[in-house]
């Protein structure tokens, strides 16, 4: 439910019993939307409401002119196109859930957004992408950790397991100790739910042994689990919170804290353009290196839980192919 939706009045019984949802149904509907999505939608809704109130415009239903003018306002603030697209989606969802099907008319708003994208391109602004954490920066970030400390061991698991399973930060944050099963071939990681797993069927990712001790997923994971067990922790979140004194804390890391940790490690490693590295770079590094090694696209997509026709995974592959299959290579320049 967004802040644009009308709220029911307590004590008033709807005239139509067919329009009533049970508390259990309402709860499941609410939980069907990820928390970070709900937070983003609420923020977008609040901003739109405030803008409309300042100008005496209606929020529900909003006219096509109101939406177009609001989008233009966001363009004036030089908001990223993705942020503006999210704002439009938020307003459309609020209208649909309030019963205003087909409203608002987004055609003018989308044309303004298209102009905004072109204007940004003309001044050299492009979609910001997280730098992939490929093997070289991964090893430098590993070298920046101290394996003799809890924090260092935890960070190594974050980096190596995240890289090897091509993990989203939300997937890493959701991992529990019991989700790791060690076999003769390596580790099988159970992902209970993920962004693209709409049916919550779960998925298993097989991670083989590595060849370097510091980046061998099995060795790194076993060292971390042994340290946790020594402190009486054998269940619960895999990636644990650790305070500034290196002491284990209750609860696991959030997706946000994982992202901040990757940024910190990139800076600690002295990586060039360190600000470009985020948790998404961990996910992007695996397919990039796999493509360099000549692994089939279908294998990469399956391992990273992408659709085999995903434009995202193909973007990683094309980046590698542009260098490997460059028409200027070997022509004698």
CSV table of C-alpha atoms in Angstrom, one decimal:
chain,number,residue,atom,x,y,z
A,1,UNK,CA,0.0,0.0,0.0
A,2,UNK,CA,1.4,3.4,-1.0
A,3,UNK,CA,0.8,6.8,0.7
A,4,UNK,CA,-1.3,7.8,-2.3
A,5,UNK,CA,-4.0,5.3,-1.5
A,6,UNK,CA,-7.2,6.2,0.4
A,7,UNK,CA,-7.3,4.7,3.9
A,8,UNK,CA,-10.4,2.9,5.2
A,9,UNK,CA,-12.3,4.7,8.0
A,10,UNK,CA,-12.4,2.7,11.2
A,11,UNK,CA,-15.8,1.5,12.3
A,12,UNK,CA,-17.3,1.9,8.9
A,13,UNK,CA,-18.4,-1.4,7.3
A,14,UNK,CA,-18.2,-1.5,3.5
A,15,UNK,CA,-21.6,-1.9,1.8
A,16,UNK,CA,-20.3,-4.6,-0.5
A,17,UNK,CA,-19.0,-7.7,1.3
A,18,UNK,CA,-17.3,-8.8,-2.0
A,19,UNK,CA,-14.9,-5.9,-1.6
A,20,UNK,CA,-13.5,-7.1,1.7
A,21,UNK,CA,-10.2,-8.8,2.2
A,22,UNK,CA,-9.4,-10.9,5.4
A,23,UNK,CA,-6.5,-9.8,7.6
A,24,UNK,CA,-4.6,-12.9,6.5
A,25,UNK,CA,-5.0,-12.0,2.8
A,26,UNK,CA,-4.0,-8.3,3.5
A,27,UNK,CA,-0.9,-9.5,5.3
A,28,UNK,CA,0.1,-11.8,2.5
A,29,UNK,CA,-0.5,-9.1,-0.1
A,30,UNK,CA,1.7,-6.7,2.0
A,31,UNK,CA,4.5,-9.3,2.3
A,32,UNK,CA,4.4,-10.0,-1.5
A,33,UNK,CA,6.3,-6.8,-2.1
A,34,UNK,CA,9.9,-6.6,-0.9
A,35,UNK,CA,10.6,-4.2,1.9
A,36,UNK,CA,13.1,-2.2,-0.1
A,37,UNK,CA,10.6,-1.8,-2.9
A,38,UNK,CA,7.9,-0.6,-0.4
A,39,UNK,CA,10.3,1.9,1.1
A,40,UNK,CA,11.2,3.3,-2.3
A,41,UNK,CA,7.6,3.6,-3.3
A,42,UNK,CA,6.6,5.3,-0.1
A,43,UNK,CA,9.4,7.9,-0.6
A,44,UNK,CA,8.3,8.5,-4.2
A,45,UNK,CA,4.7,8.8,-3.1
A,46,UNK,CA,5.5,11.4,-0.4
A,47,UNK,CA,7.5,13.5,-2.8
A,48,UNK,CA,4.7,13.5,-5.4
A,49,UNK,CA,2.1,14.4,-2.7
A,50,UNK,CA,4.2,17.3,-1.4
A,51,UNK,CA,4.8,18.6,-4.9
A,52,UNK,CA,1.1,18.5,-5.7
A,53,UNK,CA,0.0,20.1,-2.4
A,54,UNK,CA,2.4,23.0,-3.0
A,55,UNK,CA,0.8,23.7,-6.4
A,56,UNK,CA,-2.9,22.9,-5.6
A,57,UNK,CA,-3.0,19.9,-7.9
A,58,UNK,CA,-4.9,16.6,-7.3
A,59,UNK,CA,-2.9,13.5,-6.6
A,60,UNK,CA,-5.7,10.9,-7.2
A,61,UNK,CA,-6.6,10.9,-10.0
A,62,UNK,CA,-3.8,12.9,-11.4
A,63,UNK,CA,-4.2,14.4,-14.8
A,64,UNK,CA,-1.8,13.7,-17.6
A,65,UNK,CA,-0.6,17.3,-17.4
A,66,UNK,CA,0.1,17.0,-13.6
A,67,UNK,CA,2.2,13.9,-14.2
A,68,UNK,CA,4.0,15.4,-17.1
A,69,UNK,CA,4.8,18.6,-15.1
A,70,UNK,CA,6.0,16.5,-12.2
A,71,UNK,CA,8.3,14.5,-14.4
A,72,UNK,CA,9.6,17.8,-15.9
A,73,UNK,CA,10.2,19.0,-12.3
A,74,UNK,CA,12.3,15.9,-11.6
A,75,UNK,CA,14.2,16.5,-14.8
A,76,UNK,CA,15.0,20.1,-13.6
A,77,UNK,CA,16.5,18.4,-10.5
A,78,UNK,CA,18.6,16.3,-12.8
A,79,UNK,CA,17.3,13.1,-11.3
A,80,UNK,CA,18.5,9.9,-12.9
A,81,UNK,CA,16.2,8.4,-15.5
A,82,UNK,CA,15.8,5.3,-13.4
A,83,UNK,CA,14.6,7.4,-10.5
A,84,UNK,CA,12.0,9.1,-12.7
A,85,UNK,CA,10.9,5.8,-14.1
A,86,UNK,CA,10.3,4.6,-10.6
A,87,UNK,CA,8.3,7.7,-9.7
A,88,UNK,CA,6.0,7.1,-12.7
A,89,UNK,CA,5.6,3.5,-11.8
A,90,UNK,CA,4.7,4.4,-8.2
A,91,UNK,CA,2.0,6.9,-9.3
A,92,UNK,CA,0.6,4.4,-11.8
A,93,UNK,CA,0.4,1.6,-9.1
A,94,UNK,CA,-1.3,4.0,-6.7
A,95,UNK,CA,-3.9,4.9,-9.3
A,96,UNK,CA,-4.5,1.2,-10.2
A,97,UNK,CA,-4.9,0.1,-6.6
A,98,UNK,CA,-7.2,3.0,-5.8
A,99,UNK,CA,-9.5,1.9,-8.7
A,100,UNK,CA,-8.5,4.5,-11.3
A,101,UNK,CA,-7.6,2.0,-14.0
A,102,UNK,CA,-6.0,3.5,-17.1
A,103,UNK,CA,-5.0,6.7,-15.3
A,104,UNK,CA,-3.0,8.7,-15.4
A,105,UNK,CA,-2.1,9.1,-19.0
A,106,UNK,CA,1.7,8.7,-19.1
A,107,UNK,CA,2.4,9.5,-22.7
A,108,UNK,CA,3.5,13.1,-22.3
A,109,UNK,CA,5.5,12.2,-19.1
A,110,UNK,CA,7.4,9.5,-21.0
A,111,UNK,CA,8.2,11.9,-23.9
A,112,UNK,CA,9.6,14.4,-21.4
A,113,UNK,CA,11.7,11.6,-19.8
A,114,UNK,CA,12.9,10.6,-23.3
A,115,UNK,CA,14.1,14.2,-23.9
A,116,UNK,CA,15.7,14.2,-20.5
A,117,UNK,CA,17.7,11.1,-21.4
A,118,UNK,CA,18.8,12.7,-24.6
A,119,UNK,CA,19.8,15.9,-22.9
A,120,UNK,CA,21.9,14.0,-20.3
A,121,UNK,CA,23.6,12.0,-23.1
A,122,UNK,CA,24.5,15.2,-24.9
A,123,UNK,CA,26.4,16.5,-21.9
A,124,UNK,CA,28.2,13.2,-21.4
A,125,UNK,CA,26.1,11.7,-18.6
A,126,UNK,CA,25.5,8.0,-18.9
A,127,UNK,CA,23.9,5.4,-16.8
A,128,UNK,CA,26.2,4.8,-13.9
A,129,UNK,CA,27.3,1.2,-13.7
A,130,UNK,CA,29.1,-0.5,-10.8
A,131,UNK,CA,32.6,-1.7,-11.8
A,132,UNK,CA,32.7,-5.5,-12.0
A,133,UNK,CA,34.9,-7.0,-9.3
A,134,UNK,CA,36.9,-9.3,-11.5
A,135,UNK,CA,39.7,-11.5,-10.3
A,136,UNK,CA,42.4,-8.9,-10.1
A,137,UNK,CA,40.5,-6.4,-7.9
A,138,UNK,CA,39.0,-9.3,-6.0
A,139,UNK,CA,42.4,-10.5,-5.0
A,140,UNK,CA,43.5,-7.0,-4.0
A,141,UNK,CA,40.4,-6.7,-1.8
A,142,UNK,CA,41.2,-10.0,-0.3
A,143,UNK,CA,44.7,-8.9,0.4
A,144,UNK,CA,43.3,-5.9,2.2
A,145,UNK,CA,41.6,-8.1,4.8
A,146,UNK,CA,43.2,-9.7,7.9
A,147,UNK,CA,42.5,-13.5,8.1
A,148,UNK,CA,43.6,-13.5,11.7
A,149,UNK,CA,40.5,-11.4,12.7
A,150,UNK,CA,36.8,-12.2,12.7
A,151,UNK,CA,36.1,-9.2,10.5
A,152,UNK,CA,38.7,-10.3,8.0
A,153,UNK,CA,37.4,-13.8,7.8
A,154,UNK,CA,33.8,-12.5,7.4
A,155,UNK,CA,34.8,-10.1,4.7
A,156,UNK,CA,36.6,-12.9,2.8
A,157,UNK,CA,33.4,-15.0,2.8
A,158,UNK,CA,31.4,-12.0,1.7
A,159,UNK,CA,33.7,-11.4,-1.3
A,160,UNK,CA,34.6,-15.0,-2.3
A,161,UNK,CA,31.2,-16.6,-1.8
A,162,UNK,CA,29.4,-13.6,-3.3
A,163,UNK,CA,31.7,-13.7,-6.4
A,164,UNK,CA,31.5,-17.5,-6.8
A,165,UNK,CA,27.7,-17.7,-6.6
A,166,UNK,CA,27.2,-14.4,-8.6
A,167,UNK,CA,25.1,-13.2,-5.7
A,168,UNK,CA,22.8,-10.3,-5.3
A,169,UNK,CA,23.4,-8.5,-2.0
A,170,UNK,CA,19.9,-9.4,-0.9
A,171,UNK,CA,20.8,-13.1,-1.4
A,172,UNK,CA,24.0,-12.8,0.6
A,173,UNK,CA,22.1,-11.0,3.4
A,174,UNK,CA,19.5,-13.8,3.5
A,175,UNK,CA,22.0,-16.7,3.7
A,176,UNK,CA,22.0,-18.8,6.8
A,177,UNK,CA,24.7,-21.2,8.0
A,178,UNK,CA,22.4,-24.1,7.3
A,179,UNK,CA,22.2,-23.0,3.7
A,180,UNK,CA,25.7,-24.2,3.0
A,181,UNK,CA,26.2,-27.9,2.4
A,182,UNK,CA,29.8,-29.2,1.9
A,183,UNK,CA,30.4,-32.0,-0.5
A,184,UNK,CA,33.4,-33.7,-2.1
A,185,UNK,CA,33.1,-31.4,-5.1
A,186,UNK,CA,32.7,-28.1,-3.2
A,187,UNK,CA,29.7,-26.3,-1.6
A,188,UNK,CA,26.1,-26.3,-2.5
A,189,UNK,CA,24.4,-23.1,-1.5
A,190,UNK,CA,20.7,-22.9,-1.0
A,191,UNK,CA,19.1,-19.6,-2.0
A,192,UNK,CA,15.7,-19.6,-0.4
A,193,UNK,CA,14.4,-16.7,-2.3
A,194,UNK,CA,15.7,-14.1,-4.7
A,195,UNK,CA,14.6,-11.1,-6.8
A,196,UNK,CA,13.7,-13.2,-9.9
A,197,UNK,CA,12.2,-16.2,-8.0
A,198,UNK,CA,8.7,-15.0,-8.0
A,199,UNK,CA,7.3,-18.4,-7.0
A,200,UNK,CA,9.7,-18.6,-4.0
A,201,UNK,CA,10.8,-22.1,-5.3
A,202,UNK,CA,14.3,-21.6,-4.1
A,203,UNK,CA,17.5,-22.5,-6.0
A,204,UNK,CA,20.8,-24.3,-5.4
A,205,UNK,CA,24.1,-23.0,-6.5
A,206,UNK,CA,27.1,-25.3,-6.7
A,207,UNK,CA,30.5,-23.8,-6.0
A,208,UNK,CA,33.6,-25.9,-6.8
A,209,UNK,CA,37.0,-25.8,-5.1
A,210,UNK,CA,39.3,-22.9,-5.9
A,211,UNK,CA,43.0,-23.2,-6.8
A,212,UNK,CA,44.3,-20.4,-4.6
A,213,UNK,CA,44.1,-20.7,-0.8
A,214,UNK,CA,43.0,-17.1,-0.2
A,215,UNK,CA,40.2,-17.3,-2.7
A,216,UNK,CA,39.2,-21.0,-2.4
A,217,UNK,CA,35.5,-20.7,-1.5
A,218,UNK,CA,35.6,-24.0,0.5
A,219,UNK,CA,38.7,-23.1,2.5
A,220,UNK,CA,37.4,-19.5,3.2
A,221,UNK,CA,33.9,-20.7,4.3
A,222,UNK,CA,35.2,-23.5,6.6
A,223,UNK,CA,37.6,-21.0,8.3
A,224,UNK,CA,34.7,-18.6,9.0
A,225,UNK,CA,32.3,-21.3,10.2
A,226,UNK,CA,35.0,-22.7,12.5
A,227,UNK,CA,35.5,-19.3,14.1
A,228,UNK,CA,31.8,-18.9,14.6
A,229,UNK,CA,31.5,-22.3,16.2
A,230,UNK,CA,34.3,-21.5,18.6
A,231,UNK,CA,32.1,-18.6,19.8
A,232,UNK,CA,29.0,-20.8,20.1
A,233,UNK,CA,27.4,-19.8,16.9
A,234,UNK,CA,26.3,-22.7,14.7
A,235,UNK,CA,23.1,-21.4,13.3
A,236,UNK,CA,21.5,-18.2,12.1
A,237,UNK,CA,22.8,-15.7,9.5
A,238,UNK,CA,26.0,-16.6,7.7
A,239,UNK,CA,27.3,-13.0,7.4
A,240,UNK,CA,27.3,-11.6,11.0
A,241,UNK,CA,27.5,-8.2,12.4
A,242,UNK,CA,30.9,-7.4,14.0
A,243,UNK,CA,31.5,-4.3,16.1
A,244,UNK,CA,34.5,-1.9,15.9
A,245,UNK,CA,36.4,-3.9,18.5
A,246,UNK,CA,36.0,-7.1,16.4
A,247,UNK,CA,33.4,-8.7,18.6
A,248,UNK,CA,30.6,-10.8,17.2
A,249,UNK,CA,27.1,-9.2,17.5
A,250,UNK,CA,23.6,-10.6,17.3
A,251,UNK,CA,22.0,-10.7,13.9
A,252,UNK,CA,23.2,-10.6,10.3
A,253,UNK,CA,24.4,-8.0,7.9
A,254,UNK,CA,21.8,-6.1,5.8
A,255,UNK,CA,22.0,-5.7,2.1
A,256,UNK,CA,22.9,-2.0,2.7
A,257,UNK,CA,25.7,-2.9,5.1
A,258,UNK,CA,27.1,-5.5,2.6
A,259,UNK,CA,27.2,-2.8,0.0
A,260,UNK,CA,29.0,-0.4,2.3
A,261,UNK,CA,31.5,-3.1,3.2
A,262,UNK,CA,32.4,-3.7,-0.4
A,263,UNK,CA,32.9,0.0,-0.9
A,264,UNK,CA,35.2,0.1,2.2
A,265,UNK,CA,37.2,-2.9,1.0
A,266,UNK,CA,37.7,-1.3,-2.5
A,267,UNK,CA,39.1,1.8,-0.9
A,268,UNK,CA,41.2,-0.2,1.6
A,269,UNK,CA,42.7,-2.1,-1.4
A,270,UNK,CA,43.6,1.2,-3.1
A,271,UNK,CA,41.7,0.2,-6.2
A,272,UNK,CA,41.7,2.9,-9.0
A,273,UNK,CA,38.3,4.6,-9.2
A,274,UNK,CA,37.4,2.8,-5.9
A,275,UNK,CA,34.1,4.7,-5.6
A,276,UNK,CA,32.8,2.8,-8.6
A,277,UNK,CA,32.9,-0.5,-6.8
A,278,UNK,CA,29.7,-1.7,-5.0
A,279,UNK,CA,28.1,-5.0,-4.0
A,280,UNK,CA,26.7,-5.3,-7.5
A,281,UNK,CA,30.2,-5.4,-8.8
A,282,UNK,CA,30.7,-8.7,-6.9
A,283,UNK,CA,27.7,-10.2,-8.8
A,284,UNK,CA,29.0,-8.7,-12.1
A,285,UNK,CA,32.6,-10.0,-11.7
A,286,UNK,CA,31.7,-13.7,-11.8
A,287,UNK,CA,30.0,-13.7,-15.2
A,288,UNK,CA,32.6,-11.4,-16.6
A,289,UNK,CA,35.4,-13.8,-15.7
A,290,UNK,CA,33.4,-16.8,-16.8
A,291,UNK,CA,32.9,-15.2,-20.2
A,292,UNK,CA,36.6,-14.6,-20.5
A,293,UNK,CA,37.1,-18.3,-19.8
A,294,UNK,CA,34.8,-19.2,-22.7
A,295,UNK,CA,31.9,-20.6,-20.5
A,296,UNK,CA,28.6,-20.8,-22.4
A,297,UNK,CA,26.1,-18.1,-21.9
A,298,UNK,CA,23.5,-20.6,-20.8
A,299,UNK,CA,25.7,-21.9,-18.0
A,300,UNK,CA,26.5,-18.4,-16.8
A,301,UNK,CA,22.9,-17.4,-16.8
A,302,UNK,CA,21.8,-20.5,-14.9
A,303,UNK,CA,24.5,-20.2,-12.3
A,304,UNK,CA,23.7,-16.5,-11.7
A,305,UNK,CA,19.9,-17.0,-11.8
A,306,UNK,CA,19.3,-14.9,-14.8
A,307,UNK,CA,17.0,-15.6,-17.7
A,308,UNK,CA,18.9,-17.1,-20.6
A,309,UNK,CA,17.8,-14.1,-22.6
A,310,UNK,CA,18.5,-11.6,-19.9
A,311,UNK,CA,19.8,-8.3,-21.3
A,312,UNK,CA,21.9,-7.9,-18.1
A,313,UNK,CA,23.9,-11.1,-18.4
A,314,UNK,CA,24.3,-10.4,-22.2
A,315,UNK,CA,25.7,-7.0,-21.3
A,316,UNK,CA,28.5,-8.7,-19.3
A,317,UNK,CA,29.2,-11.1,-22.2
A,318,UNK,CA,29.3,-8.4,-24.8
A,319,UNK,CA,31.8,-6.3,-22.8
A,320,UNK,CA,34.2,-9.3,-22.9
A,321,UNK,CA,33.4,-10.0,-26.6
A,322,UNK,CA,34.1,-6.4,-27.6
A,323,UNK,CA,37.8,-7.0,-26.7
A,324,UNK,CA,38.1,-10.6,-27.5
A,325,UNK,CA,36.4,-10.3,-30.9
A,326,UNK,CA,37.5,-6.7,-31.7
A,327,UNK,CA,37.9,-6.2,-35.5
A,328,UNK,CA,41.0,-4.1,-34.9
A,329,UNK,CA,42.8,-6.9,-33.2
A,330,UNK,CA,45.6,-8.5,-35.2
A,331,UNK,CA,45.4,-6.2,-38.2
A,332,UNK,CA,48.9,-4.8,-37.9
A,333,UNK,CA,48.2,-1.4,-36.5
